[in-house]
Coordinates of C-alpha atoms in Angstrom, one line a residue:
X1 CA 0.0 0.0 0.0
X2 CA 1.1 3.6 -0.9
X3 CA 2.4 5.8 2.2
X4 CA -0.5 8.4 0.7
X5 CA -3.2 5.6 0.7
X6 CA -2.0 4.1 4.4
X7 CA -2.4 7.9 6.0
X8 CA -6.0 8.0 4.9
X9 CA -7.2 5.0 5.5
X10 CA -5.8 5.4 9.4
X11 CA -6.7 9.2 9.4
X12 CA -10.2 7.9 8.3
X13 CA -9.7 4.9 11.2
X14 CA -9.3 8.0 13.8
X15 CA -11.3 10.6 12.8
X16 CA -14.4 8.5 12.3
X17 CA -14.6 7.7 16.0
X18 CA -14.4 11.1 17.6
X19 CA -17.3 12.9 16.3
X20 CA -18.1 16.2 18.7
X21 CA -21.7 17.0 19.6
X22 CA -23.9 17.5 16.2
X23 CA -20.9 17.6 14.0
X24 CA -19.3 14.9 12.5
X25 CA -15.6 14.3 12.4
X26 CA -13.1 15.1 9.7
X27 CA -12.6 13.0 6.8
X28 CA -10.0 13.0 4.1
X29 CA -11.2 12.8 0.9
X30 CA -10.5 13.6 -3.3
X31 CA -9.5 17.3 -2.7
X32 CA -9.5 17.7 0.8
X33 CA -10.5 17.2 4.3
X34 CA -14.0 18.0 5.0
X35 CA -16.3 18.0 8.0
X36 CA -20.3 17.2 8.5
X37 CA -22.7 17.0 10.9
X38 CA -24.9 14.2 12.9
X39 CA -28.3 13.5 13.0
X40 CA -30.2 14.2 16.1
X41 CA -29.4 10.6 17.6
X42 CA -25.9 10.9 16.9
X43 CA -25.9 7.8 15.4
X44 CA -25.5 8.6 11.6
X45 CA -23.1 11.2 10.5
X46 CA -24.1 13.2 7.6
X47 CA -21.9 14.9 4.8
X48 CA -23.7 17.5 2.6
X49 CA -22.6 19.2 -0.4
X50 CA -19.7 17.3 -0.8
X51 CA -17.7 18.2 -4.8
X52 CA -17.1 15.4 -6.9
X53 CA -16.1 17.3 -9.6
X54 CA -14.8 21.2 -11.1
X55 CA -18.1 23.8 -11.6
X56 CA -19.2 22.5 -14.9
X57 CA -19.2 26.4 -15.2
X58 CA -18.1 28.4 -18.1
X59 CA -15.4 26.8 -20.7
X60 CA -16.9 24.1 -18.7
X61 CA -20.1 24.4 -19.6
X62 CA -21.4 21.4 -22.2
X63 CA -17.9 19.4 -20.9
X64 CA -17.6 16.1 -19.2
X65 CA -16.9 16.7 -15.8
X66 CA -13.4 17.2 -14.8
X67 CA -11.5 16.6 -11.6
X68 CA -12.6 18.3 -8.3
X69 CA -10.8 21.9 -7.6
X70 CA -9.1 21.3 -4.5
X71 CA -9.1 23.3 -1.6
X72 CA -6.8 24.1 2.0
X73 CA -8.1 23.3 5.4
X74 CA -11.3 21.7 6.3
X75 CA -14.3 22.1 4.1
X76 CA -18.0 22.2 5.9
X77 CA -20.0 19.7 4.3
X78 CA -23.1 20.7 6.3
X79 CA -25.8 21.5 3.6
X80 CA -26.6 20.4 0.2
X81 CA -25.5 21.9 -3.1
X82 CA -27.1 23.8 -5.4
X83 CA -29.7 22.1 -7.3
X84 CA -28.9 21.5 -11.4
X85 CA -30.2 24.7 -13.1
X86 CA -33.7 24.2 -14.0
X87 CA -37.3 25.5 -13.0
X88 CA -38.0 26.9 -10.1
X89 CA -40.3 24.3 -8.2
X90 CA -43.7 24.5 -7.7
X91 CA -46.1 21.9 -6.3
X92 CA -48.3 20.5 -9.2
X93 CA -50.3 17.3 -10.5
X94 CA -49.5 14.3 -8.0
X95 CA -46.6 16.1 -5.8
X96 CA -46.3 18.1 -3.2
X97 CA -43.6 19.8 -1.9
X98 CA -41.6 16.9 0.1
X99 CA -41.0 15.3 -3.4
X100 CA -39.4 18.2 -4.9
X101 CA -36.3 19.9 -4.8
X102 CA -35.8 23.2 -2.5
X103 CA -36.8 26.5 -3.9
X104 CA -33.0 27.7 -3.5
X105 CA -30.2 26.8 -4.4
X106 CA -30.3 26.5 -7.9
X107 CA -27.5 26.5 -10.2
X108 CA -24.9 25.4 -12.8
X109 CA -22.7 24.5 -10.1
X110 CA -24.0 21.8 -9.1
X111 CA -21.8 18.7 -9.0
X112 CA -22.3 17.9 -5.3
X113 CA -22.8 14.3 -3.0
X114 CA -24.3 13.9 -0.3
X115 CA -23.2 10.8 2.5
X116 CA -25.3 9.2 5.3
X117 CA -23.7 6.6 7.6
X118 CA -23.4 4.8 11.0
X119 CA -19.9 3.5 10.2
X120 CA -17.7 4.0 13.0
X121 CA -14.2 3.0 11.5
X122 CA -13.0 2.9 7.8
X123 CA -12.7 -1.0 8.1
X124 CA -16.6 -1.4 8.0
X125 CA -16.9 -1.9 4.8
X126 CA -20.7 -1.5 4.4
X127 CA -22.8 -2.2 1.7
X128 CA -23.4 1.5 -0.5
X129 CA -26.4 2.4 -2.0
X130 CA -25.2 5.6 -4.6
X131 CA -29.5 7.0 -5.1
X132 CA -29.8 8.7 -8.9
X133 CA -32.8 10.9 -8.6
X134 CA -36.2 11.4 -11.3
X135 CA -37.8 14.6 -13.1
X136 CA -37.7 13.8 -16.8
X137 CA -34.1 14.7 -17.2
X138 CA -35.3 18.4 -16.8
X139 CA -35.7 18.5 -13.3
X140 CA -34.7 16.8 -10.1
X141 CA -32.2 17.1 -7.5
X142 CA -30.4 15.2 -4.1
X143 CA -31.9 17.5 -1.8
X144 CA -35.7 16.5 -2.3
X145 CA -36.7 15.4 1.1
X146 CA -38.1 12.0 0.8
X147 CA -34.3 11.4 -0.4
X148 CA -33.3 11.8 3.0
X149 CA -30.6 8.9 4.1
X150 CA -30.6 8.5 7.9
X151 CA -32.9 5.7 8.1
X152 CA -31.3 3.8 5.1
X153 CA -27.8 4.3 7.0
X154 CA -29.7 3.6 10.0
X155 CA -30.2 -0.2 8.4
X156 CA -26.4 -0.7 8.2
X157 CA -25.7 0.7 4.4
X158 CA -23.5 3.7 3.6
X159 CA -26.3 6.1 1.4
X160 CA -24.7 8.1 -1.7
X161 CA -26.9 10.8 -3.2
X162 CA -25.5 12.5 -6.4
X163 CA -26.9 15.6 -8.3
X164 CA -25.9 15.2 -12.1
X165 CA -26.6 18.2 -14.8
X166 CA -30.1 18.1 -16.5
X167 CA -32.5 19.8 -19.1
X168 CA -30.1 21.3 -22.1
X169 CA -26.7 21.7 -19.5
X170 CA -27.1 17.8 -18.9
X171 CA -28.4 16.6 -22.8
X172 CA -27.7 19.1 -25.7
X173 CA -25.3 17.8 -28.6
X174 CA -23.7 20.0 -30.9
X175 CA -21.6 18.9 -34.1
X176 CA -19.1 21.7 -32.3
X177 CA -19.2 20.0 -29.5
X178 CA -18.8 16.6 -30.7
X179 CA -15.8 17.8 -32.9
X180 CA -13.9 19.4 -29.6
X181 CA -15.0 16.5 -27.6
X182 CA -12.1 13.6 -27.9
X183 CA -14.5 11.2 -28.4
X184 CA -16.3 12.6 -30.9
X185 CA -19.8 12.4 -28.5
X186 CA -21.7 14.8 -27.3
X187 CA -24.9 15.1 -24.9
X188 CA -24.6 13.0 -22.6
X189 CA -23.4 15.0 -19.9
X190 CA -25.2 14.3 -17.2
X191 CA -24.7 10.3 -17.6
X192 CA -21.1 11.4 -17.6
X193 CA -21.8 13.2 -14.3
X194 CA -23.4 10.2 -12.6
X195 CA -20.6 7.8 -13.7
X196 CA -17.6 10.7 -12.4
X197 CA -19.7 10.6 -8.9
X198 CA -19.6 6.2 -9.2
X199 CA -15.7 6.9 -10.1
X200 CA -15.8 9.5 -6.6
X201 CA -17.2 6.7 -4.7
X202 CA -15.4 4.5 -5.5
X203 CA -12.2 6.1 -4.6
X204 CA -13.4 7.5 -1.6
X205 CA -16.1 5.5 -0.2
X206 CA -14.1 3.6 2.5
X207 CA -12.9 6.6 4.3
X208 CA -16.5 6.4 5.4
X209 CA -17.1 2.9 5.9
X210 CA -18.1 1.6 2.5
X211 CA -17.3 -1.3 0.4
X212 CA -16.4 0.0 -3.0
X213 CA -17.1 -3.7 -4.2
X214 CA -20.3 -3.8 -3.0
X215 CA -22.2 -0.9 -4.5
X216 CA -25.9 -1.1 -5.7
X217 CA -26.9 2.0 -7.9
X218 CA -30.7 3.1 -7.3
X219 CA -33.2 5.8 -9.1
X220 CA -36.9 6.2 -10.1
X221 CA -38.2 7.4 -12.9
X222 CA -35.9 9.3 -15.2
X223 CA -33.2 8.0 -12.2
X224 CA -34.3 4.7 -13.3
X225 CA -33.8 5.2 -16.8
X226 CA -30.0 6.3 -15.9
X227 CA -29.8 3.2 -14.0
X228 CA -30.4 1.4 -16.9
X229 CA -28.1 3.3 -19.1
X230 CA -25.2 2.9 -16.6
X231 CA -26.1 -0.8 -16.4
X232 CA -25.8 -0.8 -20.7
X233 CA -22.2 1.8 -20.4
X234 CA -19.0 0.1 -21.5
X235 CA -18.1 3.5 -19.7
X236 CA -19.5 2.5 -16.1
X237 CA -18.7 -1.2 -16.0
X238 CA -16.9 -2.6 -12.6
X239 CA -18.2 0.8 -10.8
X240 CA -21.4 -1.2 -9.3
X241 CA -22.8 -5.1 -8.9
X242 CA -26.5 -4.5 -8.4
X243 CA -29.4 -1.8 -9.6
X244 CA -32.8 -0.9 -8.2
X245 CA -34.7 1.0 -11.1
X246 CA -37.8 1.8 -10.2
X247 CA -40.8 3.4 -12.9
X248 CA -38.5 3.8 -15.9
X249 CA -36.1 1.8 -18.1
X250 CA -34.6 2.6 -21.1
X251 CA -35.4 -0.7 -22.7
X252 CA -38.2 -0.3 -25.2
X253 CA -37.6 3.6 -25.1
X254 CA -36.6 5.5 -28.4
X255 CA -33.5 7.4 -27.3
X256 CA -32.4 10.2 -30.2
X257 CA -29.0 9.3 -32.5
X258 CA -26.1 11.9 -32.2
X259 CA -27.2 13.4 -35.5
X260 CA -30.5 14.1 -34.4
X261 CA -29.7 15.4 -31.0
X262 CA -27.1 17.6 -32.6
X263 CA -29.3 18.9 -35.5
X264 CA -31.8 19.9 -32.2
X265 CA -28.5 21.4 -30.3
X266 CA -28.2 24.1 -33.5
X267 CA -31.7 25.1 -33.4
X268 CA -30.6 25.9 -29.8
X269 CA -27.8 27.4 -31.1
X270 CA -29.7 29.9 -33.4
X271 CA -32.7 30.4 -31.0
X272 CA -29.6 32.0 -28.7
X273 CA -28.6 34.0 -31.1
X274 CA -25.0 32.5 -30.7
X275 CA -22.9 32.5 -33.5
X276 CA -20.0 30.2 -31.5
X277 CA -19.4 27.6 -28.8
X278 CA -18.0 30.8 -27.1
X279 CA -20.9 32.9 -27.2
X280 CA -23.3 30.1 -26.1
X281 CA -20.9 29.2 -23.1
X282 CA -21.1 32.8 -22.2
X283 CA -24.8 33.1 -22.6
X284 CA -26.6 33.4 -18.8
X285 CA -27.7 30.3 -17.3
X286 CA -31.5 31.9 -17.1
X287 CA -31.6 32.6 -20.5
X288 CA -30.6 29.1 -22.1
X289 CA -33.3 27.2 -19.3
X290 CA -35.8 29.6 -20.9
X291 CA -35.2 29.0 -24.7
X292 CA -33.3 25.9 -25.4
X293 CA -36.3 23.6 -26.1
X294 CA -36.3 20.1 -27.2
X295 CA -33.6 18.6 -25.1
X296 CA -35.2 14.9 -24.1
X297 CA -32.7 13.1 -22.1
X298 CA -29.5 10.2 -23.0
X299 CA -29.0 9.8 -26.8
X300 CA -27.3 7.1 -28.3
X301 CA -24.1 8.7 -28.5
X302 CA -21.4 5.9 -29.7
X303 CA -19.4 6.9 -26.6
X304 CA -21.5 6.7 -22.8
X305 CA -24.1 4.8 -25.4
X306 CA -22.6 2.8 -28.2
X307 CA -26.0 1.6 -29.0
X308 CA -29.4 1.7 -27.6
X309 CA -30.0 0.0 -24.0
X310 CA -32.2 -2.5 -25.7
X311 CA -30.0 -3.7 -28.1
X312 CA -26.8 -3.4 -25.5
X313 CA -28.6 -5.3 -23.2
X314 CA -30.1 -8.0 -25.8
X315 CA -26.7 -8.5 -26.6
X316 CA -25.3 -9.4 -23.2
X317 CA -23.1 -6.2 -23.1
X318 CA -24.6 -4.8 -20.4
X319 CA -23.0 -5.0 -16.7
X320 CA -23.0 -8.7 -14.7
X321 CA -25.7 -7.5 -12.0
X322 CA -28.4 -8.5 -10.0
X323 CA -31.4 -6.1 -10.6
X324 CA -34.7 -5.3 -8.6
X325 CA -37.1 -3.7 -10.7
X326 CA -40.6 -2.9 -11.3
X327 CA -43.4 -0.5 -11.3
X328 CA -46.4 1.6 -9.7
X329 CA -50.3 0.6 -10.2
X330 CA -51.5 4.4 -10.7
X331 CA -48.6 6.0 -12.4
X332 CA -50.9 8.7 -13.5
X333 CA -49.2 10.0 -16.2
X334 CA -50.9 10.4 -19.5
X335 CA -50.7 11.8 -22.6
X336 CA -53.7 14.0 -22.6
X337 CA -57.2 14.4 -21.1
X338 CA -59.4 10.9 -21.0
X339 CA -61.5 10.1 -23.9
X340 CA -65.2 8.6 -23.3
X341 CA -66.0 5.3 -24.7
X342 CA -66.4 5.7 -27.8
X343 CA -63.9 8.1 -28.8
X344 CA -60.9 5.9 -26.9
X345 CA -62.6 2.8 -29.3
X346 CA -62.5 4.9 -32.6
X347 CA -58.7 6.3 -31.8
X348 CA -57.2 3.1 -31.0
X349 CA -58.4 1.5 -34.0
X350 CA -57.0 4.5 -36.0
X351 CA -53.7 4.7 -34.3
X352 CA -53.2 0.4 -34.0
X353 CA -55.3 -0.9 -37.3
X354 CA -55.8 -4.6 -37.2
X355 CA -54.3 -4.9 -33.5
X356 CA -56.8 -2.6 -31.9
X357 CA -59.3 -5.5 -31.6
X358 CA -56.8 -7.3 -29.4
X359 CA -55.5 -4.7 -27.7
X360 CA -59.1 -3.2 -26.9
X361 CA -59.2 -7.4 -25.0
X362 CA -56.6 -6.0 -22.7
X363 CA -57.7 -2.6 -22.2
X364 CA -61.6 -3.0 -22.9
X365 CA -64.0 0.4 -23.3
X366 CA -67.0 -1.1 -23.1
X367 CA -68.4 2.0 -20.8
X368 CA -67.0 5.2 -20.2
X369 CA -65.9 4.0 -16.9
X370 CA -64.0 1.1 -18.2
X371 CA -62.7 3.3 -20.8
X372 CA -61.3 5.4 -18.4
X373 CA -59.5 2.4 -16.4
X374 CA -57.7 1.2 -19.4
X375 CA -56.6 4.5 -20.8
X376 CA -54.7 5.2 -17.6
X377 CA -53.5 1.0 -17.3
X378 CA -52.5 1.7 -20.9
X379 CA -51.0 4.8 -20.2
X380 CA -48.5 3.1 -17.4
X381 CA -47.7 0.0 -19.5
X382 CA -46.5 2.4 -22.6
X383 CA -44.5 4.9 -20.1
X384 CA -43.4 2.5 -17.7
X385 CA -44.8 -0.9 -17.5
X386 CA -43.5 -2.7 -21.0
X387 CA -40.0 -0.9 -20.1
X388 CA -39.6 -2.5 -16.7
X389 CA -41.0 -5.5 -17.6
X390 CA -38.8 -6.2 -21.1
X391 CA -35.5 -5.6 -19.2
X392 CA -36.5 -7.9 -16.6
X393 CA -37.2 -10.5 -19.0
X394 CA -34.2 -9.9 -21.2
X395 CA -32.1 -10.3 -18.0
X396 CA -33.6 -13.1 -16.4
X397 CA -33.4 -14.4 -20.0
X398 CA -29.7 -14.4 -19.4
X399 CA -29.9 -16.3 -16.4
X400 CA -29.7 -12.8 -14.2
X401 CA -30.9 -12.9 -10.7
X402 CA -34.1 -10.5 -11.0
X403 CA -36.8 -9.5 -8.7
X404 CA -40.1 -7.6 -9.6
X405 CA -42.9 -5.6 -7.8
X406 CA -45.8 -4.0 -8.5
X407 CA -46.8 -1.5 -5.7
X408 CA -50.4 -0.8 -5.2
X409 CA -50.7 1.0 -2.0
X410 CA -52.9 3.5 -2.9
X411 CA -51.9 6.4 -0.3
X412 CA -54.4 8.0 1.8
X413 CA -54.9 11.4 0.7
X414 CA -57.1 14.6 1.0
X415 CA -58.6 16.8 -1.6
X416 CA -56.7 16.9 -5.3
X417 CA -54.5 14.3 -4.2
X418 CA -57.3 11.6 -3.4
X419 CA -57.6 10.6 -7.0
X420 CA -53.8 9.9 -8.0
X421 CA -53.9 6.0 -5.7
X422 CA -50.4 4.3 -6.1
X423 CA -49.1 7.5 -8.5
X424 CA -46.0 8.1 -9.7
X425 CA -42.9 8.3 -6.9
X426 CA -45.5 7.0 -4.2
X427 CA -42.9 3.9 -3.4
X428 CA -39.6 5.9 -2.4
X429 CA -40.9 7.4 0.8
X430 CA -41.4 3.2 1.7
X431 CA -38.8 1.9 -0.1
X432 CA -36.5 4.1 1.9
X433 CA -38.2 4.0 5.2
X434 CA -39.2 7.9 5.0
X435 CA -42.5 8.2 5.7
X436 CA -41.9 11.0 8.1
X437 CA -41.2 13.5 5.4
X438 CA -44.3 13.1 4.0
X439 CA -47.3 16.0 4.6
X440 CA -49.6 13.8 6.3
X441 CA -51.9 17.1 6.3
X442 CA -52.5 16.0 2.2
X443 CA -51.7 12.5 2.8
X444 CA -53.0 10.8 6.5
X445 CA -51.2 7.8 6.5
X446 CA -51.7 5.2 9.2
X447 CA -50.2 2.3 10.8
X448 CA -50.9 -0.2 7.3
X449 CA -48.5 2.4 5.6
X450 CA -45.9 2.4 8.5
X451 CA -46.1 -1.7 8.4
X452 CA -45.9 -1.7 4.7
X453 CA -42.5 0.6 4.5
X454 CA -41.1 -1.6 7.3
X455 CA -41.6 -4.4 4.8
X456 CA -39.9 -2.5 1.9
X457 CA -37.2 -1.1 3.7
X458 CA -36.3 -4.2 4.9
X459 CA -36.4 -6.0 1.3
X460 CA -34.4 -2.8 -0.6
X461 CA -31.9 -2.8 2.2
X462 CA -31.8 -6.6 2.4
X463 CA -31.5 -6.4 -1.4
X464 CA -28.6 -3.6 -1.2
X465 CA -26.6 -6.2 1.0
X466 CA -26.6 -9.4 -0.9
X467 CA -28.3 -9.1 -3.9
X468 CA -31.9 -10.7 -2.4
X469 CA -34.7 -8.9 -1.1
X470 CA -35.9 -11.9 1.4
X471 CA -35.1 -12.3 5.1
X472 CA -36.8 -13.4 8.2
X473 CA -40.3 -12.1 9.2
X474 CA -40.7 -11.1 5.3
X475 CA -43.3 -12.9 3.0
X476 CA -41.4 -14.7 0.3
X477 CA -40.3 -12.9 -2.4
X478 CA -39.5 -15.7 -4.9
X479 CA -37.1 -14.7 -8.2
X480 CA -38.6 -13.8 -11.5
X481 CA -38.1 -16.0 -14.6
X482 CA -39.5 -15.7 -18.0
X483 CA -41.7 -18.4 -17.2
X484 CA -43.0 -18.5 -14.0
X485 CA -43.0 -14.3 -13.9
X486 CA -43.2 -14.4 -10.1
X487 CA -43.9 -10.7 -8.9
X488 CA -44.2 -9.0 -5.4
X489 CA -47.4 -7.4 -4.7
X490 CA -46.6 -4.6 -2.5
X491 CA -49.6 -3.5 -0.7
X492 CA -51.4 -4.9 2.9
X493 CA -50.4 -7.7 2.9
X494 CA -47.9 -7.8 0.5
X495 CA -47.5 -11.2 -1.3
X496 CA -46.0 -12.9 -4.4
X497 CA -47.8 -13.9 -7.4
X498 CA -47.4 -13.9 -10.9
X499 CA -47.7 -11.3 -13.0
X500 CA -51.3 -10.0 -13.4
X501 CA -51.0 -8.5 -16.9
X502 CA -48.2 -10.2 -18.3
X503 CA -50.0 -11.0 -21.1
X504 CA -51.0 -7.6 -22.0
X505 CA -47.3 -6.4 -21.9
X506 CA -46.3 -8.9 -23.7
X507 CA -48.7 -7.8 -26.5
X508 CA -48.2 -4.5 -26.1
X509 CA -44.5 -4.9 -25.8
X510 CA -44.4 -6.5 -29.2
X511 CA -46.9 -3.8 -30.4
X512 CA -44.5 -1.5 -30.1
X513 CA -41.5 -3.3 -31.4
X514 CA -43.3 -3.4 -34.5
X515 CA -44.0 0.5 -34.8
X516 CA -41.5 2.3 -36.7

C-alpha cells in the first residue's frame, strides 16, 4: 500500500470515532479534508454538499466533468449543493412539496454528493447504495426530502446521493461540441456526471465505511432510466454489482442518434442567437433554461451509449448485475385528457389498425368507466410498464438474478391528491423508510403504511446487502423467470404472485417493437 493511501485509511480509522456534539468528524477525501454534521441521535453522520467534480461552469459548460478543484483546510459539508439549473419548483399534478427539490439553491454548479452513515471506522466496509434521482431529465435534485438517508444508513448501508446536470446543461449535442469533444460524442453529460460521482465513490467511499465492491446503484423514474443506461455503459462497467430501477427503463424507449440530437443542439444554437461555442458558453444560465427547447434526455451517443439500451442489453453487453425492478399501479401519467367510450374505441383502432381488436381485449372500453381504467393502465404499460417488464425479461433471460414488484398502496390522501392512488414516486418514501417527510396534512397515513414501509425497507436494504430482497419475518419474495413471472405485490399484505398482466405487456411490448 502507498504511504499516501496508508495515511487516509488510518486518518479515516481515527477521525471516524471522535465525532463532537452534532458535528461529524473530519474526513480526508478527493481534494481535501472535510467535515459534517450528525443527526439528532448521533448515530449517523451526515456529509452535505460534498464536490465530486470542477463547476461545470463556463469553458466548462457542455464538458464532461473534470476533476474536483481542490481546496486548504477543512471544508463544511453541512448543507446540500445547489440544485442542477432548471425551473423553479412549484407543487403540481400528483406532488407536493416533500417530493421536490428546495426553492433555492439553484444553479450550474451543481456537481455535489451527499453521504449518510453509521460506520464508526473505515474497516466497515458496508454495503453503498449511490441514489440517482427522477424529473424527466429536466428536473430533479439530491436534496428533495423524501431522499433523505438517515434511516437507510440507520439499516447498516453507507447512502450516496448524487446531483448530475439536466435539461439542455445535462443533454444538448452539438456537431461543435462533438468535434472538440475527444470522443467525438456529445450530450450525454449528465450520464457522464453520474458515472464521475460512481468513479468519486469509488475512490473514496471507504474513508466512510463503505465497500467500494459492494455498490448497488438506485433511481426512479428518469433516475431509473440512468440506472439502466449505466447498467448498458461500457463506460460504467466494474463501478457497481447490483441496480434498483424503479418506474423507468430505457429498454423499449426511443433514445435520439447523435445526428439528431445535434441537429436539435443548433436550433438551440440559433434560438440564442450565438454565433459560436464561445458565445453560447457565455450566454446566462436563465436565458438558455428559458429557450433551449427540445432537449429529451440520453442519446445514443457511440461513446456513454454505443448503441441503444435495448439492443446493448439483448446482446449481453450490459453489466453482470443483480437487478430489482418494477413498477407503480397508478402512475398517472398520461398523454392528454381521457377520452369517453367511444372516442378511446374509434382512436385506438386508428392509431393500431388490425391490432386494436386485441389490444381493446386487454384494455376494454366497453363503458365510459372502463374506458377510463384502461386509458390510464394503458397509459402506465407504454410509459413505464413494457420498459420494466422487457429488461427484466431480457435479464432473467440471461440467467440474471431479477426480482419484480408492483406497488399498489394506494396512499391516503385529502382533496386533489385523493384521486392519484399508487401515483408516480408513491414507493420511495417506503422503499426508503421515510414516511416522516411526508405532509400527512394531504396524505394521512396510518399504521398499514408504516407496516408496509417496514416491509420495503427491509427488502431494498436486504437487497442492497446481498443481492436478495428476502429475510426473516418477510413474505417470500420468490425470483422472477421468464416463465413463472413471479412478482411481489406490495400492498397490505404484501405477497408474491405472478404477473397480473403479463399478457397484456407482452402484446403490447411487441406492439410497439413493431411501430416504426
Amino acid at each position: 500500500m502507498k504511504i499516501s493511501s496508508l495515511f487516509l485509511c488510518l486518518a479515516a480509522l481515527t477521525l471516524l470515532t471522535k465525532p463532537g456534539a452534532g458535528q461529524s468528524s473530519v474526513v480526508p477525501i478527493t481534494g481535501g479534508r472535510i467535515s459534517g454534521t450528525t443527526n439528532a441521535k448521533g448515530d449517523v453522520r451526515i456529509y452535505r454538499g460534498i464536490p465530486f467534480a470542477a463547476p461545470p461552469v463556463g469553458n466548462l459548460r457542455w464538458k464532461a466533468p473534470q476533476p474536483v478543484v481542490p481546496w486548504s483546510g477543512v471544508r463544511a459539508c453541512n448543507a446540500f449543493g445547489p440544485s442542477p439549473m432548471q425551473g423553479s419548483p412549484a407543487p403540481f399534478s400528483m406532488w407536493s412539496a416533500e417530493f421536490l427539490i428546495p426553492k433555492e439553491p439553484i444553479s450550474e454548479d451543481c456537481l455535489y454528493l451527499n453521504i449518510w452513515t453509521a460506520a464508526r471506522s473505515a474497516t466497515e466496509k458496508r454495503p453503498v447504495l449511490v441514489w440517482i434521482y427522477g424529473g424527466g431529465f429536466n428536473s430533479g435534485g439530491s436534496a428533495v426530502p423524501i431522499y433523505d438517508g438517515e434511516s437507510t444508513a440507520q439499516k447498516g448501508i453507507v447512502l450516496v446521493s448524487i446531483n448530475y446536470r439536466v435539461g439542455a446543461f445535462g443533454f444538448m449535442a452539438h456537431p461543435e461540441l462533438t468535434r472538440e469533444s475527444g470522443t467525438n460524442a456529445s450530450g450525454n453529460y449528465g450520464l457522464l456526471d453520474q458515472i464521475a460521482a460512481l468513479q468519486w465513490v469509488r475512490q473514496n467511499i471507504a474513508a466512510f465505511g463503505g465497500d467500494p465492491a459492494n455498490v448497488t446503484i438506485a433511481g426512479q423514474s428518469a433516475g431509473s432510466m440512468s440506472v439502466s443506461c449505466l447498467v448498458a455503459s461500457p463506460l460504467a462497467k466494474n463501478l457497481f454489482n447490483k441496480a434498483i430501477a424503479q418506474s423507468g427503463a430505457g429498454v423499449g424507449r426511443p433514445y435520439a442518434s447523435l445526428k439528431t440530437a445535434e441537429e436539435t443542439g443548433v436550433k438551440i444554437m440559433q434560438t440564442l442567437g450565438a454565433a459560436s461555442l464561445a458565445e453560447l458558453r457565455a450566454t446566462p444560465a436563465d436565458e438558455i433554461q428559458q429557450k433551449a427547447q427540445g432537449v429529451r434526455g440520453p442519446i445514443i451517443d457511440g461513446y456513454v451509449l454505443p448503441a441503444s439500451v435495448t439492443e446493448l442489453v439483448t446482446a449481453g453487453r450490459q453489466a453482470n448485475i443483480s437487478l430489482l425492478t418494477g413498477w407503480n399501479e397508478d402512475e398517472g401519467l398520461l398523454p392528454g385528457p381521457i377520452k369517453p367510450a367511444v372516442e378511446f374505441r374509434k382512436q385506438t383502432e386508428q392509431r393500431y389498425g388490425p391490432d386494436a381488436t386485441t389490444l381493446l381485449q386487454y384494455y376494454p372500453a366497453g363503458t365510459d368507466a372502463e374506458a377510463d381504467q384502461s386509458q390510464r393502465n394503458l397509459g402506465r404499460d407504454l410509459t413505464f410498464g413494457i420498459q420494466n417488464y422487457s429488461w427484466a425479461m431480457l435479464e432473467g433471460g440471461q440467467g440474471k438474478t431479477v426480482y419484480v414488484y408492483r406497488f399498489r398502496r394506494k396512499l391516503p390522501a385529502t382533496g386533489q391528491y385523493a384521486s392519484y392512488g399508487a401515483f408516480h414516486t408513491g414507493e420511495v418514501a417506503y422503499a426508503y423508510d421515510n414516511l416522516r417527510f411526508i405532509d400527512h396534512q394531504l396524505r394521512p397515513l396510518n399504521a398499514t403504511d408504516a407496516d408496509l414501509a417496514r416491509i420495503m425497507a427491509t427488502y431494498w436494504a436486504n437487497f442492497i446487502k446481498t443481492g436478495n430482497p428476502n429475510g426473516q419475518g418477510l413474505p417470500q419474495w420468490p425470483a422472477f423467470s421468464p416463465t413463472g413471472k413471479q412478482t411481489m405485490i406490495l400492498d397490505m399484505p404484501a405477497k408474491a404472485q405472478p404477473l397480473p398482466d403479463a399478457a397484456a405487456l407482452d402484446f403490447l411490448s411487441g406492439l410497439v417493437g413493431r411501430q416504426p
